[in-house]
GROMACS .gro file of C-alpha atoms in nm:
model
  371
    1UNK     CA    1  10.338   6.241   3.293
    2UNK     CA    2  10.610   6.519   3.335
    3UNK     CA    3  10.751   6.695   3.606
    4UNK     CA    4  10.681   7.033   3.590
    5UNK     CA    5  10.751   7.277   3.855
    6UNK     CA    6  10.568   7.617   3.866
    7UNK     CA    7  10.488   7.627   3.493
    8UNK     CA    8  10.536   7.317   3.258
    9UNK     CA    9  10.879   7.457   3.136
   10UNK     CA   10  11.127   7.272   3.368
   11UNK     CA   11  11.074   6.877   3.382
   12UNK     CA   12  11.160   6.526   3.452
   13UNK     CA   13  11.104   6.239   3.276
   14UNK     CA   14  10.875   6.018   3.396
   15UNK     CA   15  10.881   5.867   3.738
   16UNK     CA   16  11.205   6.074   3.848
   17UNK     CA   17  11.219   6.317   4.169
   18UNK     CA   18  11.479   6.470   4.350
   19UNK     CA   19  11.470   6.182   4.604
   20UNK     CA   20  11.606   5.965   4.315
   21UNK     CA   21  11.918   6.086   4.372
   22UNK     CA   22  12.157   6.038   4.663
   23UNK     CA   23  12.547   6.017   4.772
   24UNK     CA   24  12.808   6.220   4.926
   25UNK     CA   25  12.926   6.578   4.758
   26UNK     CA   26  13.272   6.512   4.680
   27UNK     CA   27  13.517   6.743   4.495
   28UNK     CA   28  13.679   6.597   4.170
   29UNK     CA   29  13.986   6.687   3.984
   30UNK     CA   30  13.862   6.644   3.646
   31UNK     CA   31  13.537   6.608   3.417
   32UNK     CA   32  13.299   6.893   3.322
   33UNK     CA   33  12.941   6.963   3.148
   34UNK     CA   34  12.935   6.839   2.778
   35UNK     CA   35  12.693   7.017   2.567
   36UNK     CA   36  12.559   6.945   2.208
   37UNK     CA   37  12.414   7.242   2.107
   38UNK     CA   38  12.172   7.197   1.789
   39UNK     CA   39  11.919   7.416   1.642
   40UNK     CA   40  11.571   7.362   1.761
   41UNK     CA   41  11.274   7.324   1.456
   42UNK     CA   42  11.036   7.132   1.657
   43UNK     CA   43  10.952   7.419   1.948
   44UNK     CA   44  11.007   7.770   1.763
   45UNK     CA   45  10.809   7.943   1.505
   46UNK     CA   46  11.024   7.959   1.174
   47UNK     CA   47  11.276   8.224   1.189
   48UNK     CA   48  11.322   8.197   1.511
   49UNK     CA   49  11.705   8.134   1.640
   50UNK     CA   50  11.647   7.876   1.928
   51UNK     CA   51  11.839   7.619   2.057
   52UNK     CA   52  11.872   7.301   2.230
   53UNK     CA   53  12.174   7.220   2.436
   54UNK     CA   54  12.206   6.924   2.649
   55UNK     CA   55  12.412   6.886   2.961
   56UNK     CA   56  12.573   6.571   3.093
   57UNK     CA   57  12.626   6.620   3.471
   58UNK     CA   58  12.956   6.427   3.593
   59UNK     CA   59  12.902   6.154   3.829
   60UNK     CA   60  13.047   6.263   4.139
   61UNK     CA   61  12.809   6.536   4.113
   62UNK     CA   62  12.494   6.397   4.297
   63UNK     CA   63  12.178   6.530   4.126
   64UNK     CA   64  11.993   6.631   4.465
   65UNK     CA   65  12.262   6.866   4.561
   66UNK     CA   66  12.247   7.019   4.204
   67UNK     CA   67  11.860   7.009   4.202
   68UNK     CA   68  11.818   7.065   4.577
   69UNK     CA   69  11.576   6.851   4.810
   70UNK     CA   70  11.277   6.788   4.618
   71UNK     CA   71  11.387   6.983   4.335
   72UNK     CA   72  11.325   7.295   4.546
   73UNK     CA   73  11.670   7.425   4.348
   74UNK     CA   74  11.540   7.322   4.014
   75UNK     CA   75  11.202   7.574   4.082
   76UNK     CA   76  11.390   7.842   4.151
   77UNK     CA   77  11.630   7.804   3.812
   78UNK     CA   78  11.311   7.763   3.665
   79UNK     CA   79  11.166   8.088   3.803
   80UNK     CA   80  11.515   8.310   3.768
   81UNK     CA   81  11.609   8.184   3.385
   82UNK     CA   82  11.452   8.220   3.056
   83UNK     CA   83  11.580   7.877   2.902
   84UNK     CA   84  11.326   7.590   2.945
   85UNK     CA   85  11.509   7.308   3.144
   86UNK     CA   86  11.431   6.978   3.124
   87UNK     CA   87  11.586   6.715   3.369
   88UNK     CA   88  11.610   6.317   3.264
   89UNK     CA   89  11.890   6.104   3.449
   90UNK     CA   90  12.226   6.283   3.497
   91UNK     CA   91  12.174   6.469   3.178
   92UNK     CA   92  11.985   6.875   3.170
   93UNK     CA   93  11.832   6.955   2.824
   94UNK     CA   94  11.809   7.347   2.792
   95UNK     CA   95  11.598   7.523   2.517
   96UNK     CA   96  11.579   7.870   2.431
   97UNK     CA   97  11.733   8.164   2.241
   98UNK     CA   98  12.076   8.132   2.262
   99UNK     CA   99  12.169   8.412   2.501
  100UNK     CA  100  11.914   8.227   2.770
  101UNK     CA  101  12.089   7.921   2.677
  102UNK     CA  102  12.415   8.049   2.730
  103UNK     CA  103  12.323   8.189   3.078
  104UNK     CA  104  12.147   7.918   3.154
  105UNK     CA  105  12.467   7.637   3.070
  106UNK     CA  106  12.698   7.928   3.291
  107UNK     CA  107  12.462   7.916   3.619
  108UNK     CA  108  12.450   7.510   3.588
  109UNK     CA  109  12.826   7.504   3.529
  110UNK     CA  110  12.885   7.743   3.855
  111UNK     CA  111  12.672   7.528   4.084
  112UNK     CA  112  12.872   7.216   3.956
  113UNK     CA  113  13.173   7.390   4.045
  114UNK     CA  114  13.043   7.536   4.401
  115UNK     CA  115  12.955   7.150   4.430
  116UNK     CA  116  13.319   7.015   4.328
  117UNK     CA  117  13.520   7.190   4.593
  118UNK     CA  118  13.294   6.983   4.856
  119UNK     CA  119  13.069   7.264   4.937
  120UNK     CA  120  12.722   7.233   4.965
  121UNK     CA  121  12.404   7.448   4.805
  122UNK     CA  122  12.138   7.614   4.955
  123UNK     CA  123  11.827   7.761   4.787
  124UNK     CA  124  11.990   8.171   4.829
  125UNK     CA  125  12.331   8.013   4.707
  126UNK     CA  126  12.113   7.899   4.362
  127UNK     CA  127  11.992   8.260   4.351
  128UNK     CA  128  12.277   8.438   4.377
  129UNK     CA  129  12.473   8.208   4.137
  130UNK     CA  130  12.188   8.317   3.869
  131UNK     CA  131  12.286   8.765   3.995
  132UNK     CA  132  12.629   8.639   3.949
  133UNK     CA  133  12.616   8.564   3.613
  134UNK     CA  134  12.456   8.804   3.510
  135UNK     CA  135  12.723   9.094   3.661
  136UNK     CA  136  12.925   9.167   3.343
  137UNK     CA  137  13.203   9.217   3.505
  138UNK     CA  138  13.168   8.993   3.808
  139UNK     CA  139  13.446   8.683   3.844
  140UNK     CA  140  13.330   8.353   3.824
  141UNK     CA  141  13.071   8.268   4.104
  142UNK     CA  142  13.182   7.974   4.231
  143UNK     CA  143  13.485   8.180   4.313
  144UNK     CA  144  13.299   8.444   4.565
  145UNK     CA  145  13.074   8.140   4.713
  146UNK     CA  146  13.389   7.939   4.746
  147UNK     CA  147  13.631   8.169   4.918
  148UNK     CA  148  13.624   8.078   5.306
  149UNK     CA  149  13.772   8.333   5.555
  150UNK     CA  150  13.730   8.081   5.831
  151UNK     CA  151  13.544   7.798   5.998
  152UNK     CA  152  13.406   7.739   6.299
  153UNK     CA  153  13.196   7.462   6.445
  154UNK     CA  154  13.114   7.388   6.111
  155UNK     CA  155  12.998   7.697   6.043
  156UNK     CA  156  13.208   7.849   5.736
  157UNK     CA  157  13.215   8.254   5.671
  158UNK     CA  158  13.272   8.359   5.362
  159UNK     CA  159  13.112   8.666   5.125
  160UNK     CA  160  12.836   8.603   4.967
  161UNK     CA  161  12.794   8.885   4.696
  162UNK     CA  162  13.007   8.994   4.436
  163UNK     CA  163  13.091   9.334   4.694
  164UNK     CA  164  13.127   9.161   5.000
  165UNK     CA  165  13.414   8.989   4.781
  166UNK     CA  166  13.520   9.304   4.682
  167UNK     CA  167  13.529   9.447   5.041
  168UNK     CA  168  13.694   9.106   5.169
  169UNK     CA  169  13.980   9.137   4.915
  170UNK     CA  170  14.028   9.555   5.011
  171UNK     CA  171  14.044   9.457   5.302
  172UNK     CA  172  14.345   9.227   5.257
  173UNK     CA  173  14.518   9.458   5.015
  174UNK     CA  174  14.482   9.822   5.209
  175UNK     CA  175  14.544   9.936   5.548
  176UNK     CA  176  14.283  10.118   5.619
  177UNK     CA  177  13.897  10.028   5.487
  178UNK     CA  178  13.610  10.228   5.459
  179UNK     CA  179  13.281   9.938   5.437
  180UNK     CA  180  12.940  10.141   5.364
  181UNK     CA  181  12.616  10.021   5.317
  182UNK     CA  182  12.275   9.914   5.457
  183UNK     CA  183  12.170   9.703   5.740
  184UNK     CA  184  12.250   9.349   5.709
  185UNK     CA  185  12.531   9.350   5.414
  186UNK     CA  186  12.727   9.191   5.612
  187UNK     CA  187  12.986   9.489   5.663
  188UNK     CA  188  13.069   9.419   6.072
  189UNK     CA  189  13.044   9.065   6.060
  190UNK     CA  190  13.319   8.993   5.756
  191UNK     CA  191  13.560   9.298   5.910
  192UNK     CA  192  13.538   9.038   6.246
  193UNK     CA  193  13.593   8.766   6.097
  194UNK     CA  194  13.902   8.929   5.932
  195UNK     CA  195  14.029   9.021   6.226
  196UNK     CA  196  13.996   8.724   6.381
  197UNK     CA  197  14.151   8.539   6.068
  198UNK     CA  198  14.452   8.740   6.090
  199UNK     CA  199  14.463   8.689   6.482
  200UNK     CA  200  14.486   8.331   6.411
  201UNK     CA  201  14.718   8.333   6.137
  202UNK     CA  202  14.945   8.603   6.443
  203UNK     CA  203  14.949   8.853   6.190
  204UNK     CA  204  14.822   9.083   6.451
  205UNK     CA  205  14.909   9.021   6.856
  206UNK     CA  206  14.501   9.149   6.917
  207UNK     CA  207  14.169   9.249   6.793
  208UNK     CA  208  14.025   9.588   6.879
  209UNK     CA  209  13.625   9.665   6.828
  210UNK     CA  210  13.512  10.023   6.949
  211UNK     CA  211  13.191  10.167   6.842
  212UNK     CA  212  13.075  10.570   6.924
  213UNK     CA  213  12.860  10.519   7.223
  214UNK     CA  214  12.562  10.657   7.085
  215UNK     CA  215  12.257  10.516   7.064
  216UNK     CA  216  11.918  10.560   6.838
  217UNK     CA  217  11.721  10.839   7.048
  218UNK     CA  218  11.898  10.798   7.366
  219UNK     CA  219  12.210  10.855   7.576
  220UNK     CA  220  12.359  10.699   7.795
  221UNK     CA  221  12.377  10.889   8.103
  222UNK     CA  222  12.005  10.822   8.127
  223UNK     CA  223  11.991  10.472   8.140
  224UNK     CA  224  12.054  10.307   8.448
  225UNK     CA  225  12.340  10.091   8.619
  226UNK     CA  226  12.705  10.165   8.578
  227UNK     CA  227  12.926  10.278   8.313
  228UNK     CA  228  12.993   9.902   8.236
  229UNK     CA  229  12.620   9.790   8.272
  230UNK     CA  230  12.541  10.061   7.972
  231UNK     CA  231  12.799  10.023   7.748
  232UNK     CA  232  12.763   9.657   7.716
  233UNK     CA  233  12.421   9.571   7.575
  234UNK     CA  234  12.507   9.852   7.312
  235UNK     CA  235  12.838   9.653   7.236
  236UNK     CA  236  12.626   9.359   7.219
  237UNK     CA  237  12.619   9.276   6.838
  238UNK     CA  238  13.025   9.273   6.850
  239UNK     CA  239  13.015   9.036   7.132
  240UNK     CA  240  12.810   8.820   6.940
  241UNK     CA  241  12.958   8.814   6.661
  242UNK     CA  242  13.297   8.717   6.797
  243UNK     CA  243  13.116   8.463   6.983
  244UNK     CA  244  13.030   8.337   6.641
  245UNK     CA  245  13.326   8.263   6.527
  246UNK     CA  246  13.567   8.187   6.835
  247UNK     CA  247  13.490   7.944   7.125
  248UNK     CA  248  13.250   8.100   7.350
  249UNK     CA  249  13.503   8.016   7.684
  250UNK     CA  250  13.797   8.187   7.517
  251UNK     CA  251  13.639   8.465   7.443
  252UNK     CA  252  13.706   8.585   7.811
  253UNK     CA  253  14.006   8.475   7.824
  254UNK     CA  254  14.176   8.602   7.499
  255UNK     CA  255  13.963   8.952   7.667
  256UNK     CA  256  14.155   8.888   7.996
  257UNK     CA  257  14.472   8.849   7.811
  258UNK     CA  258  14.485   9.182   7.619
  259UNK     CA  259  14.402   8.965   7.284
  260UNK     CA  260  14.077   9.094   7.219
  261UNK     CA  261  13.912   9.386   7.351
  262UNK     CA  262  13.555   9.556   7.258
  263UNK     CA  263  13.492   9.902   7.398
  264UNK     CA  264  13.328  10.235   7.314
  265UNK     CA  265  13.539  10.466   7.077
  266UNK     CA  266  13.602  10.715   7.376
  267UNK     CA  267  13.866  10.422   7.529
  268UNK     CA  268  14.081  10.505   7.218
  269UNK     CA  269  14.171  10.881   7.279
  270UNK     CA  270  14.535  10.907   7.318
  271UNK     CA  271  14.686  10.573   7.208
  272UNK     CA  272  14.882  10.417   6.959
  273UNK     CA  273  14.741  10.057   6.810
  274UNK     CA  274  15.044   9.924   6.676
  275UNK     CA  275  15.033   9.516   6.585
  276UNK     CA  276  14.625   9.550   6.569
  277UNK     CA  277  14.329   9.486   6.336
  278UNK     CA  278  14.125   9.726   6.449
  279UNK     CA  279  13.716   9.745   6.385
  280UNK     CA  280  13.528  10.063   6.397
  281UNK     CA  281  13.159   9.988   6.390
  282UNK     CA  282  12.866  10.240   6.367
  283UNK     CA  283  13.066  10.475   6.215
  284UNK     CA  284  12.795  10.711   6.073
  285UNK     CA  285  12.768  10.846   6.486
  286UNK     CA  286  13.068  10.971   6.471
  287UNK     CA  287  13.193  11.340   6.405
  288UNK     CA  288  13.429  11.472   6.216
  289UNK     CA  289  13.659  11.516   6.527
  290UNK     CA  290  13.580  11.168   6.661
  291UNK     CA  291  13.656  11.024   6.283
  292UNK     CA  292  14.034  11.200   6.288
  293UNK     CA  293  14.060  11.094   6.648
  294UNK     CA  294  14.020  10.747   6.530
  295UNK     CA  295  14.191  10.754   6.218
  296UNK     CA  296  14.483  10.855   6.363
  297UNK     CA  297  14.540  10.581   6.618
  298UNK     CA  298  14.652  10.356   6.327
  299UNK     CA  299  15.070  10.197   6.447
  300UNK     CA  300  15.268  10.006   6.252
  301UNK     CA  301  15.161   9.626   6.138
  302UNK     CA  302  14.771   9.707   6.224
  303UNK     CA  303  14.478   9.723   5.991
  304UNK     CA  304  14.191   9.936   6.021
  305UNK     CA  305  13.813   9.863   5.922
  306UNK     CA  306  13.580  10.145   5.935
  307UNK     CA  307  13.216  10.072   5.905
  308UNK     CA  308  12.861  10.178   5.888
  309UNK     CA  309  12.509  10.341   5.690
  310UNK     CA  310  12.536  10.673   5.605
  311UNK     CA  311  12.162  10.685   5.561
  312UNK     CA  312  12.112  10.598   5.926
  313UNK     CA  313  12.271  10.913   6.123
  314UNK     CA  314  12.164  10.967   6.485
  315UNK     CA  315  12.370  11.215   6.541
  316UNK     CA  316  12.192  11.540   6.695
  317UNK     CA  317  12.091  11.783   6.456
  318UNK     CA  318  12.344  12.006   6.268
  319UNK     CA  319  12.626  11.781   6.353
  320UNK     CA  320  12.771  11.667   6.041
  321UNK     CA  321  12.875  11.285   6.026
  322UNK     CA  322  13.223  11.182   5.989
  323UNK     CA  323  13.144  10.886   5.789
  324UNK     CA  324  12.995  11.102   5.533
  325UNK     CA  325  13.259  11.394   5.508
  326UNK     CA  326  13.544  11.142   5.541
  327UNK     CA  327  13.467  11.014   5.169
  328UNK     CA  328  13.549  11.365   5.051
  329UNK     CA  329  13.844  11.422   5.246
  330UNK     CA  330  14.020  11.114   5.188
  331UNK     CA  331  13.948  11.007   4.860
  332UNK     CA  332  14.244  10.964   4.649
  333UNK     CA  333  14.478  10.882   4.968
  334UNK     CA  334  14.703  10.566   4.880
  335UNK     CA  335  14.619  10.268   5.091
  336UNK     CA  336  14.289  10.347   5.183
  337UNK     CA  337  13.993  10.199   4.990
  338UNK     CA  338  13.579  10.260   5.039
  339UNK     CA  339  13.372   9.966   4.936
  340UNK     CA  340  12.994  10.036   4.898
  341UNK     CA  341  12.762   9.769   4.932
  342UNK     CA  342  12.383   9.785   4.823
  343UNK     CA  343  12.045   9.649   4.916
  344UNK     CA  344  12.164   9.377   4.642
  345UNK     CA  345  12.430   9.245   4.917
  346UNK     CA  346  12.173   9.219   5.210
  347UNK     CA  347  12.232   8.848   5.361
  348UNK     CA  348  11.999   8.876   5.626
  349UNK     CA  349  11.625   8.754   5.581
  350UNK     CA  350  11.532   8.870   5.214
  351UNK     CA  351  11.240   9.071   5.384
  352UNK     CA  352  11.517   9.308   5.466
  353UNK     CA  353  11.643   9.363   5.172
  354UNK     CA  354  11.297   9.498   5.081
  355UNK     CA  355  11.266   9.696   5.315
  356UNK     CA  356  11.576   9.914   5.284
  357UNK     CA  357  11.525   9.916   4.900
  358UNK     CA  358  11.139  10.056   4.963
  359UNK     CA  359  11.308  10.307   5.271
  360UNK     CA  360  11.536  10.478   5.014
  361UNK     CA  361  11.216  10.526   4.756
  362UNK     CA  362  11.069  10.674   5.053
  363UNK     CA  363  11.366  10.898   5.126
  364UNK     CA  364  11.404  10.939   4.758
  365UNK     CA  365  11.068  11.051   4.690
  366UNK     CA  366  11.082  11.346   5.005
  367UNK     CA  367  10.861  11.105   5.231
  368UNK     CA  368  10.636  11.066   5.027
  369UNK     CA  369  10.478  10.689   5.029
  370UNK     CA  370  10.544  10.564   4.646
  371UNK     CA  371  10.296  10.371   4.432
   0.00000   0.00000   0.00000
């Protein structure tokens, strides 16, 4: 009796389950996937070009963090490629055409790697290893999954998606960054953790996060409490996600010392930020005016991260967003680079993804539900 997950394509031989497998993920110097590849007359019509390649997986590779806990990993290979895999001991047999083969052999051999440097998989890491490889021009993927910004309480951030690694490496090589894209790309959260990278590393003396005190359908001069009181639930998310990624008592106290320092983008009329890595959230609320205002604070030794969804505006009426125009007016200017990131780079819940995708056919289609 075989294994066969979802449809009898991807196996085990007999008497062999994920929970077979156990040991500590350890990176290793040396050894790699063999492969024999050898044409295949016993499971394709004649005529037809398809292959059989086996893989030998190297020992300090365990199979359950290749195959995932109950060989939830090995479903969703199974699912995602168009080679038939086959599982028996430490060795994968994949048969197809060639070109699924191919893939197929470059998705297994970017998992092993992810696996070598120490780093364990999850079931959205196996999916986006398989999107990966099949970006023409993307880099290898064990080289986005693999390339930590920093850790904290064993919690690692690093870009997922072959633009957030694009947007994490602008951001090292230009002064001033321009991050657009949907909700939940991760635009805000890897400009923080920059910032607080390069805090750490004292190539800035503080971090700066402002954001245009606007919010969706209200102002606030008509909510109550003091200035304070309403500016800080709207500042919220930037709390938060400092507090993910620096100790939650030295957060006040790096705030107290001048180190860090989240306010609304009116706080930043009339001074220089020299020495700073300065984040600009929510950027699609701000005008034109605000957006040169801004721009313009930039001092010597500081970096400047400029975020937000041009497709969420709530602006009042007429206004025009200085997000938007800003593309046009600075295009072409040396050390400044825009990164665009897609529903394709949504790391939140996979719902969301979905969701912004089916928004924009909505949008797209002049509000019109589509079919």
């Amino acid at each position: 009796m075989f294994y066969a997950p979802v449809r009898p394509r991807c196996r085990r031989s007999p008497g062999q389950t994920g929970a077979d497998y156990n040991g500590a993920i350890a990176p290793t110097p040396g050894g790699s996937l063999t492969n024999t590849p050898q044409p295949v007359a016993d499971r394709r019509p004649a005529g037809d070009d398809g292959v059989t390649r086996r893989l030998t997986v190297p020992h300090s590779i365990p199979m359950v963090g290749l195959l995932g806990p109950d060989d939830d990993f090995l479903r969703r290979l199974e699912g995602l490629l168009e080679a038939d895999i086959m599982v028996r001991g430490d060795e994968i047999t994949l048969v197809g055409q060639a070109a699924a083969v191919d893939s197929a052999q470059a998705v297994i051999d970017q998992l092993v790697a992810v696996l070598r440097t120490g780093q364990g998989l999850t079931g959205a890491d196996v999916e986006r290893v398989v999107e990966l490889v099949r970006e023409a021009d993307a880099p290898a993927a064990a080289e986005i999954l693999t390339a930590s910004i920093l850790s904290h309480r064993g919690k690692t951030v690093r870009p997922k998606t072959l633009n957030q690694k694009r947007y994490v490496d602008a951001i090292d090589r230009h002064t001033i960054v321009f991050g657009i894209g949907p909700a939940g790309t991760g635009k805000t959260y890897l400009a923080v953790a920059k910032a607080v990278q390069a805090l750490q590393q004292k190539r800035v003396n503080r971090i700066i996060v402002t954001r245009p005190a606007i919010e969706a359908g209200e102002r606030l001069g008509f909510l109550p409490g003091t200035l304070s009181e309403k500016i800080d639930p709207y500042l919220r998310p930037l709390y938060d996600a400092l507090h993910d990624m620096v100790e939650a008592d030295a957060v006040p106290r790096l705030m107290t010392a001048g180190m860090i320092e989240v306010a609304p983008l009116a706080y930043m009329r009339g001074r220089t930020l020299n020495d700073a890595f300065i984040v600009l959230d929510e950027a699609q609320n701000t005008s034109l005016e605000q957006m040169k205002m801004f721009l313009t604070r930039l001092g010597f030794g500081s970096t400047m991260v400029v975020t937000g969804d041009i497709t969420q505006v709530d602006l009042p009426t007429g206004q025009k967003s200085g997000l938007r125009e800003v593309q046009g007016i600075l295009d072409g200017v040396e050390d400044v680079a825009f990164c665009h990131l897609t529903n394709r780079d949504v790391v939140r819940h996979r719902l969301v993804g979905k969701i912004t995708a089916a928004w924009d056919r909505y949008e797209a289609g002049g509000g019109r539900p589509g079919r």
